[in-house]
């Protein structure tokens, strides 16, 4: 599938809307696997109909995303197999990128996949807050006022979850 999404402002929440069975969930799942390869599940993410239709030949996802900011163009491709992420390759303005530069670029993004059905809202809110919290305070030592802020924030999270549960 070739798909073109133009996202003008990545500092805002982006939503994808469309008719039922139009592929929204598959697109979001591909984005999640691209940004978080550890979430890849071959039984779920490798198309079963292609596997069966290919008479046993393995068919696994290849996800390529092109990022452009009107100055630079990054092309990053991730290939998966039954064991997970098999390889990552990338280019910057047509020149090959080393893996550490690819990782450095990808780590600038925060991607949160929120499924549209079967949602446990307290758990969802807690998971989102924890992910954002981890991103914001990663590698920070919590001493003094930072420690007090962390304690207050943890209390706020728990209070929010408690309100949502009741």
Coordinates of C-alpha atoms in Angstrom, one line a residue:
X1 CA 0.0 0.0 0.0
X2 CA 1.3 3.4 -0.9
X3 CA -0.1 6.2 1.3
X4 CA 0.7 9.9 1.5
X5 CA -0.1 11.8 4.7
X6 CA 0.7 15.5 4.8
X7 CA 1.1 16.6 8.4
X8 CA 1.8 20.2 8.6
X9 CA 2.3 20.8 12.3
X10 CA 3.8 17.8 14.2
X11 CA 3.5 19.7 17.5
X12 CA -0.3 19.1 17.5
X13 CA -2.3 15.9 18.0
X14 CA -3.0 14.3 14.6
X15 CA -6.1 12.2 14.1
X16 CA -7.0 10.0 11.1
X17 CA -10.7 9.7 10.2
X18 CA -12.5 7.7 7.5
X19 CA -15.2 5.2 6.7
X20 CA -15.3 1.8 8.4
X21 CA -12.9 -0.8 6.9
X22 CA -10.9 1.8 5.0
X23 CA -7.6 0.9 6.6
X24 CA -7.2 3.5 9.3
X25 CA -6.2 1.0 12.0
X26 CA -3.7 -0.7 9.6
X27 CA -2.1 2.7 8.9
X28 CA -1.9 3.5 12.6
X29 CA -0.5 0.0 13.4
X30 CA 2.2 0.5 10.7
X31 CA 3.1 3.8 12.3
X32 CA 3.2 2.3 15.7
X33 CA 5.5 -0.6 14.5
X34 CA 7.7 1.9 12.7
X35 CA 8.2 4.1 15.7
X36 CA 8.2 1.3 18.3
X37 CA 9.5 -1.9 16.6
X38 CA 9.3 -3.8 19.9
X39 CA 5.5 -3.7 19.4
X40 CA 5.8 -5.8 16.2
X41 CA 3.8 -9.1 16.4
X42 CA 4.3 -11.3 13.3
X43 CA 1.1 -13.2 13.9
X44 CA -0.9 -9.9 13.8
X45 CA 1.3 -7.7 11.6
X46 CA 2.2 -10.2 8.8
X47 CA -0.8 -10.4 6.4
X48 CA -2.2 -13.9 6.8
X49 CA -4.0 -13.9 3.4
X50 CA -0.8 -13.1 1.7
X51 CA 1.0 -15.9 3.6
X52 CA -1.6 -18.4 2.7
X53 CA -1.9 -17.1 -0.9
X54 CA 1.8 -17.4 -1.4
X55 CA 1.7 -21.1 -0.6
X56 CA 4.0 -20.7 2.4
X57 CA 6.5 -18.2 1.2
X58 CA 7.1 -15.7 4.0
X59 CA 5.6 -12.2 3.5
X60 CA 6.5 -9.6 6.1
X61 CA 6.1 -5.8 6.4
X62 CA 8.4 -3.3 5.0
X63 CA 7.5 0.2 6.2
X64 CA 9.1 3.3 4.6
X65 CA 8.4 6.8 5.7
X66 CA 9.6 9.9 4.0
X67 CA 9.9 13.0 6.2
X68 CA 10.4 16.4 4.6
X69 CA 10.5 19.8 6.1
X70 CA 11.0 21.8 2.9
X71 CA 14.7 21.8 3.5
X72 CA 15.8 18.2 4.2
X73 CA 14.3 14.9 3.2
X74 CA 14.7 11.8 5.3
X75 CA 13.8 8.4 3.8
X76 CA 13.7 5.7 6.5
X77 CA 12.8 2.1 5.8
X78 CA 12.3 -0.7 8.3
X79 CA 12.0 -4.3 7.3
X80 CA 10.5 -7.0 9.6
X81 CA 10.6 -10.7 9.6
X82 CA 9.3 -13.4 12.0
X83 CA 11.8 -12.4 14.6
X84 CA 11.1 -8.7 14.6
X85 CA 13.0 -5.8 13.1
X86 CA 15.4 -7.3 10.6
X87 CA 17.0 -4.1 9.2
X88 CA 16.7 -0.3 9.1
X89 CA 18.1 1.9 6.4
X90 CA 17.9 5.5 5.7
X91 CA 18.9 8.4 3.5
X92 CA 19.2 12.2 4.0
X93 CA 18.7 14.1 0.8
X94 CA 19.7 10.9 -1.1
X95 CA 22.8 10.2 0.9
X96 CA 23.0 7.0 3.0
X97 CA 22.5 7.6 6.7
X98 CA 24.3 5.5 9.4
X99 CA 22.1 3.7 11.9
X100 CA 23.0 6.0 14.8
X101 CA 21.9 9.1 12.8
X102 CA 18.6 7.3 11.8
X103 CA 18.0 6.5 15.5
X104 CA 18.8 10.1 16.5
X105 CA 16.3 11.4 13.9
X106 CA 13.5 8.9 14.9
X107 CA 14.0 9.7 18.6
X108 CA 12.8 13.2 17.9
X109 CA 9.3 11.9 17.5
X110 CA 6.8 10.7 20.1
X111 CA 4.1 8.4 18.8
X112 CA 1.2 7.2 20.9
X113 CA -1.3 4.8 19.4
X114 CA -4.7 4.9 20.9
X115 CA -7.0 2.2 19.7
X116 CA -10.6 3.2 18.9
X117 CA -12.4 0.2 20.5
X118 CA -12.1 -1.8 23.7
X119 CA -10.5 1.0 25.6
X120 CA -10.0 1.0 29.3
X121 CA -9.8 4.7 29.8
X122 CA -8.1 4.8 33.3
X123 CA -5.4 2.4 32.0
X124 CA -5.1 4.5 28.8
X125 CA -4.7 7.8 30.6
X126 CA -2.2 6.2 33.0
X127 CA -0.2 4.7 30.2
X128 CA -0.1 8.0 28.2
X129 CA 0.9 10.0 31.3
X130 CA 3.6 7.5 32.1
X131 CA 5.0 7.6 28.5
X132 CA 5.0 11.3 28.4
X133 CA 6.5 11.5 31.9
X134 CA 9.3 9.1 30.9
X135 CA 10.0 11.1 27.8
X136 CA 10.1 14.4 29.7
X137 CA 12.2 13.3 32.6
X138 CA 14.3 10.5 31.1
X139 CA 17.8 10.4 32.6
X140 CA 17.0 13.0 35.2
X141 CA 17.9 12.6 38.8
X142 CA 15.1 13.5 41.2
X143 CA 16.5 15.4 44.0
X144 CA 15.4 18.5 45.9
X145 CA 12.6 20.4 44.1
X146 CA 12.6 17.9 41.2
X147 CA 11.9 15.2 43.6
X148 CA 9.0 17.1 45.1
X149 CA 7.7 17.8 41.6
X150 CA 7.9 14.1 40.8
X151 CA 6.0 13.1 44.0
X152 CA 3.3 15.7 43.3
X153 CA 3.0 14.6 39.7
X154 CA 2.7 10.9 40.7
X155 CA 0.0 11.8 43.2
X156 CA -1.8 13.7 40.4
X157 CA -1.7 10.7 38.1
X158 CA -3.0 8.4 40.8
X159 CA -5.8 10.9 41.6
X160 CA -6.8 11.1 37.9
X161 CA -6.9 7.4 37.6
X162 CA -8.9 7.0 40.8
X163 CA -11.5 9.6 39.4
X164 CA -11.8 7.7 36.1
X165 CA -12.3 4.4 37.8
X166 CA -15.2 5.6 39.9

